[in-house]
CSV table of C-alpha atoms in Angstrom, one decimal:
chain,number,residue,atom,x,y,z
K,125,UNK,CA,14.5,-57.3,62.0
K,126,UNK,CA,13.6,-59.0,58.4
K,127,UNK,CA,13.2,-56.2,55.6
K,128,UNK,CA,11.7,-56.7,52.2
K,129,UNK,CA,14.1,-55.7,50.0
K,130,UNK,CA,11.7,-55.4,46.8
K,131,UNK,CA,9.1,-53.4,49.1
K,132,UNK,CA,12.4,-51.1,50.0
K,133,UNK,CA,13.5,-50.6,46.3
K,134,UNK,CA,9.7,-50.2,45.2
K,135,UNK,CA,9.1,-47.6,47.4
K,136,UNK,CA,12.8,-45.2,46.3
K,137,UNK,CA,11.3,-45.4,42.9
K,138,UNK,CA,7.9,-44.2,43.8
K,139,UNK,CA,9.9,-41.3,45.8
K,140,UNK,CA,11.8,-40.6,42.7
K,141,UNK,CA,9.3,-41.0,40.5
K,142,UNK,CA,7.5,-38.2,42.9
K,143,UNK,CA,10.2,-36.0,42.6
K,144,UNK,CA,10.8,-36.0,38.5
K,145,UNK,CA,6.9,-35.3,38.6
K,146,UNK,CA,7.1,-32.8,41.1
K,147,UNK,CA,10.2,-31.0,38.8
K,148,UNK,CA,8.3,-31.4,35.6
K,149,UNK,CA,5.2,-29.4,37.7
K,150,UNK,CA,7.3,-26.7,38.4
K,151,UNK,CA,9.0,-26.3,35.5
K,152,UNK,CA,5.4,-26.5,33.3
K,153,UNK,CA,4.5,-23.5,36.2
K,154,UNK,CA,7.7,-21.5,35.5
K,155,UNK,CA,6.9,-21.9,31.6
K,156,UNK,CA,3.3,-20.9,31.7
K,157,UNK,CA,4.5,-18.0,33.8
K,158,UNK,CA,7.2,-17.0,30.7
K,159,UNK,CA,4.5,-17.3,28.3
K,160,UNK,CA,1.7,-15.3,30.1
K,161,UNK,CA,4.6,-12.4,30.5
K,162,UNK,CA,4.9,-12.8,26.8
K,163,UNK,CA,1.4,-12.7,26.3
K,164,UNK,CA,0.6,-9.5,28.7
K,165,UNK,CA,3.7,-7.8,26.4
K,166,UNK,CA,1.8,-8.5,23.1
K,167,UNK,CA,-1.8,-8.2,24.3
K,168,UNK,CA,-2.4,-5.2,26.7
K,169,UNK,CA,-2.5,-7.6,29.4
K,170,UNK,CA,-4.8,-9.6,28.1
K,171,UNK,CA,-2.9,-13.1,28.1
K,172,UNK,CA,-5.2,-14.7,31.1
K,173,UNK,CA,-8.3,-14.5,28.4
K,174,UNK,CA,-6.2,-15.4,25.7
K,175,UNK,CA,-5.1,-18.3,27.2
K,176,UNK,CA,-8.7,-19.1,28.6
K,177,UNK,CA,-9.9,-18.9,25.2
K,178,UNK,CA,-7.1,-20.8,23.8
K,179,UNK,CA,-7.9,-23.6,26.1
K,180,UNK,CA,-11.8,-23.7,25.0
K,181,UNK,CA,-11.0,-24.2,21.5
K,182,UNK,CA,-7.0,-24.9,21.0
K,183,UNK,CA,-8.1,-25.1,17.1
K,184,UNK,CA,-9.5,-21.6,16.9
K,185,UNK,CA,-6.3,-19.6,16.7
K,186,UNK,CA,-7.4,-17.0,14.1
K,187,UNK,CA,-9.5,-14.3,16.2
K,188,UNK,CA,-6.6,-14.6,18.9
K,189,UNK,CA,-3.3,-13.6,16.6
K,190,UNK,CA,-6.1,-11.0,14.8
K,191,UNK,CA,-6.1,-9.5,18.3
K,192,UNK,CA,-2.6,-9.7,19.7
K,193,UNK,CA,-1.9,-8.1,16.0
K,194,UNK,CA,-4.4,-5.5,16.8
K,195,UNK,CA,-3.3,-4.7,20.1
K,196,UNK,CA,-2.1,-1.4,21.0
K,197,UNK,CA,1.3,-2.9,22.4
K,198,UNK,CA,2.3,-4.4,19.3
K,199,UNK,CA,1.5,-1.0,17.3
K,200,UNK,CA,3.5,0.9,19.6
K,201,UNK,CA,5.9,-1.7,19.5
K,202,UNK,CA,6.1,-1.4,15.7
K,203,UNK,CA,6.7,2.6,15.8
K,204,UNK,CA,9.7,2.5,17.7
K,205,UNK,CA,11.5,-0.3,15.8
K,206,UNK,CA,10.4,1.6,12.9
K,207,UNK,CA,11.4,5.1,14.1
K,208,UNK,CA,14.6,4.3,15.6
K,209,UNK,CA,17.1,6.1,12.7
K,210,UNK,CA,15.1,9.7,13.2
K,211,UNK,CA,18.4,11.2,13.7
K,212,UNK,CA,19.9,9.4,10.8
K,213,UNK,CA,19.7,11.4,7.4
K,214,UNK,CA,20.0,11.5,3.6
K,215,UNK,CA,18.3,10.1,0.2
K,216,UNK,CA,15.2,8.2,0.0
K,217,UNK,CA,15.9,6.0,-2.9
K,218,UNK,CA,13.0,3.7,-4.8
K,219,UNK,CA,12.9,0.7,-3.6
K,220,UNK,CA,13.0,-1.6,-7.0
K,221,UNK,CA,13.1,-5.1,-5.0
K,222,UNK,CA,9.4,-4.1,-3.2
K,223,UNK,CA,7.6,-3.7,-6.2
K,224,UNK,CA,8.9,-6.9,-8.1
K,225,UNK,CA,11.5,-5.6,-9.9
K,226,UNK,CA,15.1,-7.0,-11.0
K,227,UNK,CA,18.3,-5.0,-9.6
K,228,UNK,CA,19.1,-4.9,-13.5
K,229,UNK,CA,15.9,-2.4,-13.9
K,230,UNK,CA,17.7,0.7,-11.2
K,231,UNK,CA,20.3,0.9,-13.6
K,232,UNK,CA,18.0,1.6,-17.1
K,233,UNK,CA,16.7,5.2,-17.7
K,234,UNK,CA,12.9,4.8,-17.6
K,235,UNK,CA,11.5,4.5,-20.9
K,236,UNK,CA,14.1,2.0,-21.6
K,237,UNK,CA,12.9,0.0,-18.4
K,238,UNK,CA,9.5,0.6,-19.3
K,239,UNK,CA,10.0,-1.3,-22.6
K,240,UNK,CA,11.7,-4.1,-21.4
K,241,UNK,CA,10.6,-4.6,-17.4
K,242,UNK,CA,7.3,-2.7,-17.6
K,243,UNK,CA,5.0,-2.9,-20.4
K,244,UNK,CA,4.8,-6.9,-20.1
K,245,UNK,CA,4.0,-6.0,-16.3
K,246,UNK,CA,1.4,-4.0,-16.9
K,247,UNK,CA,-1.1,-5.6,-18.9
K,248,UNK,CA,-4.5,-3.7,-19.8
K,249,UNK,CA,-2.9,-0.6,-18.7
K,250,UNK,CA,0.1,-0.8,-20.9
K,251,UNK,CA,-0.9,1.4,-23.5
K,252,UNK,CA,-2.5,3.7,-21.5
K,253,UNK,CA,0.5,4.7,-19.3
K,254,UNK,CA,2.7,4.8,-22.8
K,255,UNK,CA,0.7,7.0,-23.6
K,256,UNK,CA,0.8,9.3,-20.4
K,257,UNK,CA,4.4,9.4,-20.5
K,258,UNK,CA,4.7,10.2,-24.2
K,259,UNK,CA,2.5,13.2,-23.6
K,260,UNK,CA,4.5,14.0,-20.6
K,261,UNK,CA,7.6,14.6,-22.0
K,262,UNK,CA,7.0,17.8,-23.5
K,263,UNK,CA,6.9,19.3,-19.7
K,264,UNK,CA,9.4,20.1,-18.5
K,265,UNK,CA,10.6,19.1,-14.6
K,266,UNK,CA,6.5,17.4,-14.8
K,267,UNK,CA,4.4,18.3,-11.7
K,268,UNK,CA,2.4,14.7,-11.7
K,269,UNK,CA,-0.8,14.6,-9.1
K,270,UNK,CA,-2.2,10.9,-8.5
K,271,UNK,CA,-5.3,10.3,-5.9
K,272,UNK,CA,-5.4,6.2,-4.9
K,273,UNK,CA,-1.7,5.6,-4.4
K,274,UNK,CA,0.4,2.2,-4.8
K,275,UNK,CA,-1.4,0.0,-2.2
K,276,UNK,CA,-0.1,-3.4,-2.7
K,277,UNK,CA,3.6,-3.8,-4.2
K,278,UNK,CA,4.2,-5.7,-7.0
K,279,UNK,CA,0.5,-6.0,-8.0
K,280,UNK,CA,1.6,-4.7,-11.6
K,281,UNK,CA,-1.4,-6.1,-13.4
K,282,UNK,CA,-4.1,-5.8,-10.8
K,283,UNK,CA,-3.5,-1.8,-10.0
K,284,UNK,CA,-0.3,-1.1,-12.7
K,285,UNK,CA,2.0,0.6,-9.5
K,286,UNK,CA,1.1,4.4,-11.3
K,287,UNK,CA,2.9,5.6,-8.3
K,288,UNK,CA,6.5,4.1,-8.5
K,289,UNK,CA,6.2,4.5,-12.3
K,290,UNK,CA,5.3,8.4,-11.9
K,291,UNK,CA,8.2,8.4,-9.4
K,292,UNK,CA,10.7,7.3,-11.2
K,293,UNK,CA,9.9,9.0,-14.6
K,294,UNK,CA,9.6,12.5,-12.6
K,295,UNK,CA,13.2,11.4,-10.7
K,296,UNK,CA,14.7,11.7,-14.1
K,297,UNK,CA,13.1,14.8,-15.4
K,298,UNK,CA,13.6,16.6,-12.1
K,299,UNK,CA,9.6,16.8,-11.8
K,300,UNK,CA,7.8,16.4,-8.4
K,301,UNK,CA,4.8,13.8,-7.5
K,302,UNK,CA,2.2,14.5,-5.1
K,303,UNK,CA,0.1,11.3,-4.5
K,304,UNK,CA,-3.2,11.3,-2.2
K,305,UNK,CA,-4.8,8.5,-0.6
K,306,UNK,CA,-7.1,8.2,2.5
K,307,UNK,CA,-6.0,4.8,4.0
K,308,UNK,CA,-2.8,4.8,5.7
K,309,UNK,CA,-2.0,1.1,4.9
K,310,UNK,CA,-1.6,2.7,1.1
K,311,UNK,CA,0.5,5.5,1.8
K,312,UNK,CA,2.8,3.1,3.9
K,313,UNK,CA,2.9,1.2,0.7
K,314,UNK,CA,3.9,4.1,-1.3
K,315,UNK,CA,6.4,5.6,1.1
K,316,UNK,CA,8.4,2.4,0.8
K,317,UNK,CA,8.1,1.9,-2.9
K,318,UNK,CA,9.3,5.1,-3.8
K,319,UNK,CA,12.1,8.2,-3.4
K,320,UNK,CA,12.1,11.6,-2.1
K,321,UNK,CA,10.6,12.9,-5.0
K,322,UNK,CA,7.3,11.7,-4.1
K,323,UNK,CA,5.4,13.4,-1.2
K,324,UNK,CA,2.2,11.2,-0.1
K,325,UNK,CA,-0.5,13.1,1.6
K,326,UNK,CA,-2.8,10.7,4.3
K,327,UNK,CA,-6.4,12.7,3.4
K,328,UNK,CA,-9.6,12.6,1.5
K,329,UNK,CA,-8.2,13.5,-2.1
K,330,UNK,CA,-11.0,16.4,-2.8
K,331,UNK,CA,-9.9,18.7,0.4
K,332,UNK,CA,-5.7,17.7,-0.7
K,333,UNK,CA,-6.5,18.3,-3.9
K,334,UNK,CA,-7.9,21.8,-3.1
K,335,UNK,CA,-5.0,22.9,-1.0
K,336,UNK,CA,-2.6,22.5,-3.7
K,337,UNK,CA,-4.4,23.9,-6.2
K,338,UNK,CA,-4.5,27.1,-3.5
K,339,UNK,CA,-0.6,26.8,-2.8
K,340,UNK,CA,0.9,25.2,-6.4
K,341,UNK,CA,2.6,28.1,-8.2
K,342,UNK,CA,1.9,25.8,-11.4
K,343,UNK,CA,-1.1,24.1,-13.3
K,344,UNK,CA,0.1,20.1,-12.9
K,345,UNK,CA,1.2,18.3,-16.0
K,346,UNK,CA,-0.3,15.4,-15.1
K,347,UNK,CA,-4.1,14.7,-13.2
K,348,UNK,CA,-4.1,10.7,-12.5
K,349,UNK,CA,-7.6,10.0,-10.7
K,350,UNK,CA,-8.1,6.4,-9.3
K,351,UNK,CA,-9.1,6.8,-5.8
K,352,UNK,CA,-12.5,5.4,-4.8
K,353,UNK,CA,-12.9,2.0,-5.9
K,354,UNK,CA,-15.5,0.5,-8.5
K,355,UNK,CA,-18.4,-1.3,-7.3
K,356,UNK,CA,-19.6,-3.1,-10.4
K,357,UNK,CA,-22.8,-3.4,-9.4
K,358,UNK,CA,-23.5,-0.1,-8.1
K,359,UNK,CA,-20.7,2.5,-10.1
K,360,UNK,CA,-22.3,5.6,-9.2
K,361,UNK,CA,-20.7,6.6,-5.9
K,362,UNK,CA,-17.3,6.1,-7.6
K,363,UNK,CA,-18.4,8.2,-11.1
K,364,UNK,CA,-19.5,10.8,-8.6
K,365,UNK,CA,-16.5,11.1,-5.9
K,366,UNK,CA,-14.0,11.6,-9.2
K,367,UNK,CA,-16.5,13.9,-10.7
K,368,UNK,CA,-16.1,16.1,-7.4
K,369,UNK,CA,-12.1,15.5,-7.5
K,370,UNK,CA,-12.6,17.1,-10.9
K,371,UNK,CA,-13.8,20.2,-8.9
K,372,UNK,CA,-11.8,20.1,-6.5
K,373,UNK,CA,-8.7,20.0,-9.0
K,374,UNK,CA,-9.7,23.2,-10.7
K,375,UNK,CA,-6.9,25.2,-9.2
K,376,UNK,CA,-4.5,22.5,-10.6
K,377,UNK,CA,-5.4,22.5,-14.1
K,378,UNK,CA,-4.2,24.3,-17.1
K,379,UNK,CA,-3.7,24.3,-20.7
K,380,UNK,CA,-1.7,21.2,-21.9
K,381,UNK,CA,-2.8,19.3,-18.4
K,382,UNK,CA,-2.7,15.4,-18.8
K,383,UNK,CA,-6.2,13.9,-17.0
K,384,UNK,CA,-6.2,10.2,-17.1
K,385,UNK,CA,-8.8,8.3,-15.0
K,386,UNK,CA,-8.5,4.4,-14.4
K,387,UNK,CA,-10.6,1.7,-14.3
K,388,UNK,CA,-12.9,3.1,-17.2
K,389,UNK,CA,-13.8,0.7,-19.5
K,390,UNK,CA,-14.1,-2.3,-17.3
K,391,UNK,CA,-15.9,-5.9,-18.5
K,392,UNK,CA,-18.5,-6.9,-18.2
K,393,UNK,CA,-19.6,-3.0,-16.9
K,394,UNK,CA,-18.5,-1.4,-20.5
K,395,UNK,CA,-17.2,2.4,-20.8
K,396,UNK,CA,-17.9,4.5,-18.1
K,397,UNK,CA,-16.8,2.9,-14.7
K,398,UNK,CA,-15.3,5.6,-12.4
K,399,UNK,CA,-14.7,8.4,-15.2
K,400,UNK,CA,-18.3,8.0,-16.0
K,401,UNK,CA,-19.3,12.0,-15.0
K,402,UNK,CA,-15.7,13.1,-16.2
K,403,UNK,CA,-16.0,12.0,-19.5
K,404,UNK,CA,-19.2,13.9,-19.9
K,405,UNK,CA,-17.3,16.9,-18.9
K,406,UNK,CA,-14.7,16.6,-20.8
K,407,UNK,CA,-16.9,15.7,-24.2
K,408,UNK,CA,-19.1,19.3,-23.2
K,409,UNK,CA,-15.7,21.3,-23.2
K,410,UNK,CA,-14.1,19.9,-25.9
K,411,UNK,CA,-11.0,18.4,-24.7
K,412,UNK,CA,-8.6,16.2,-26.7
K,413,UNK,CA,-8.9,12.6,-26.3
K,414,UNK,CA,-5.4,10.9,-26.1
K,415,UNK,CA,-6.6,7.2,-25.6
K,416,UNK,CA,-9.6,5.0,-24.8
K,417,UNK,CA,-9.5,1.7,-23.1
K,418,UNK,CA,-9.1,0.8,-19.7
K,419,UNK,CA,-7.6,3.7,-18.6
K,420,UNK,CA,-9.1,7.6,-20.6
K,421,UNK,CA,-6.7,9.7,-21.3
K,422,UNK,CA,-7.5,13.6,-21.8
K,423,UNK,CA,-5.5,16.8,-22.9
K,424,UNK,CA,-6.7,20.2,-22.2
């Protein structure tokens, strides 16, 4: 019986050539298969869509980690990783390093820092916030209310950090700080920037503001308003929702109360800007004017 060889060798090498395919098959099957597990894990089960949308435009990746980051999985996720030490305890300390800060800087007293770390930091509010704490050293242990909280850390010059800086000055001087915001991203914000002497409160300010001017024993030292943001084009609904914190507040003011609202005189807008309404208050009672710029600073 005559064999050709070549035929012989030519057709092992298509069998093997088979079987590596075959291998690589399963192996591509068995991956696939990891990754949709993955992706059911991160996606609310989702990962056959995902992965059908992936496949009908591989270069629109975007809207698909938007919605894996969105997904209820990864938020629950999230909470338990984050609330794993609930049975730890002890001091909340300021975190320095979040908001841009040397290590150098925990180890000054504050108006020291303030000087060298701060004020350069600061910008347009510089003077404004010197001014604040100047004033605020003749209260003793300083009750300091803020609404519109830290939101973004170490955004020094684009919202000045009020609350870390109100934290740490009322840390020294055995004060307390009460800051308000309505968006939780904020508060999460401020909860990691600061220490145990500030309590954040997730809520409109004007109803927060209300409750502790029903259940502080105290007027405050300090009123910071900056909550609703400034629409340049339209500053009304801003002048009007600190006007009505104004109200709200009532039970929380007192002779020698600090009441600073931000974002005032704002270019190319002029004077006015969110302490529009406020300032016309303030002019009718006659309260001392501590400084004018971007920040206004009043003193009953």
């Amino acid at each position: 019986m005559n064999m050709d060889y070549s035929e012989a060798a030519s057709g092992t090498d298509k069998r093997k050539a088979c079987k590596k395919s075959d291998t690589g098959s399963v192996s591509a099957q068995v991956d696939l298969l990891i990754l949709a597990k993955l992706l059911d894990g991160v996606s609310d089960g989702n990962s056959a869509s995902i992965l059908d949308a992936l496949k009908q435009s591989p270069a629109d990746i975007d809207p698909l980690i938007n919605r894996i980051a969105n997904s209820r999985a990864i938020e629950q996720r999230k909470k338990l990783t984050q609330t794993i030490d609930t049975m730890e305890s002890g001091r909340i300390d300021a975190d320095f390093a979040y908001v841009g800060l040397p290590a150098e800087a925990q180890e000054m007293d504050f108006k020291s820092a303030y000087d060298v770390h701060l004020r350069s930091r600061l910008d347009k509010r510089a003077d404004g916030f010197a001014v604040i704490f100047d004033r605020l050293d003749k209260h003793p242990r300083p009750l300091i209310v803020e609404t519109g909280c830290l939101r973004v850390p170490d955004n020094w010059a684009g919202d000045g950090q009020s609350t870390f800086q109100f934290d740490w000055y009322a840390r020294e001087r055995q004060g307390s700080v009460f800051t308000i915001d309505i968006n939780s991203a904020s508060i999460d914000s401020a909860r990691r920037a600061c220490s145990g002497t500030t309590s954040t409160i997730l809520n409109d300010s004007r109803p927060a503001l209300h409750a502790l001017g029903q259940n502080c024993a105290r007027p405050a030292s300090l009123l910071y308003l900056d909550s609703f943001d400034l629409d340049l084009n339209d500053p009304m609904p801003s002048a009007m929702h600190h006007a009505t914190e104004m109200m709200a507040a009532r039970g929380l003011i007192g002779e020698g109360t600090i009441i600073c609202v931000d974002d005032f005189d704002v270019p190319p807008l002029g004077a006015g800007g969110k302490g529009l309404i406020v300032d016309q208050f303030m002019a009718s009672i006659g309260a001392r004017l501590l400084y004018l710029g971007y920040q206004k600073i009043w003193e009953l």
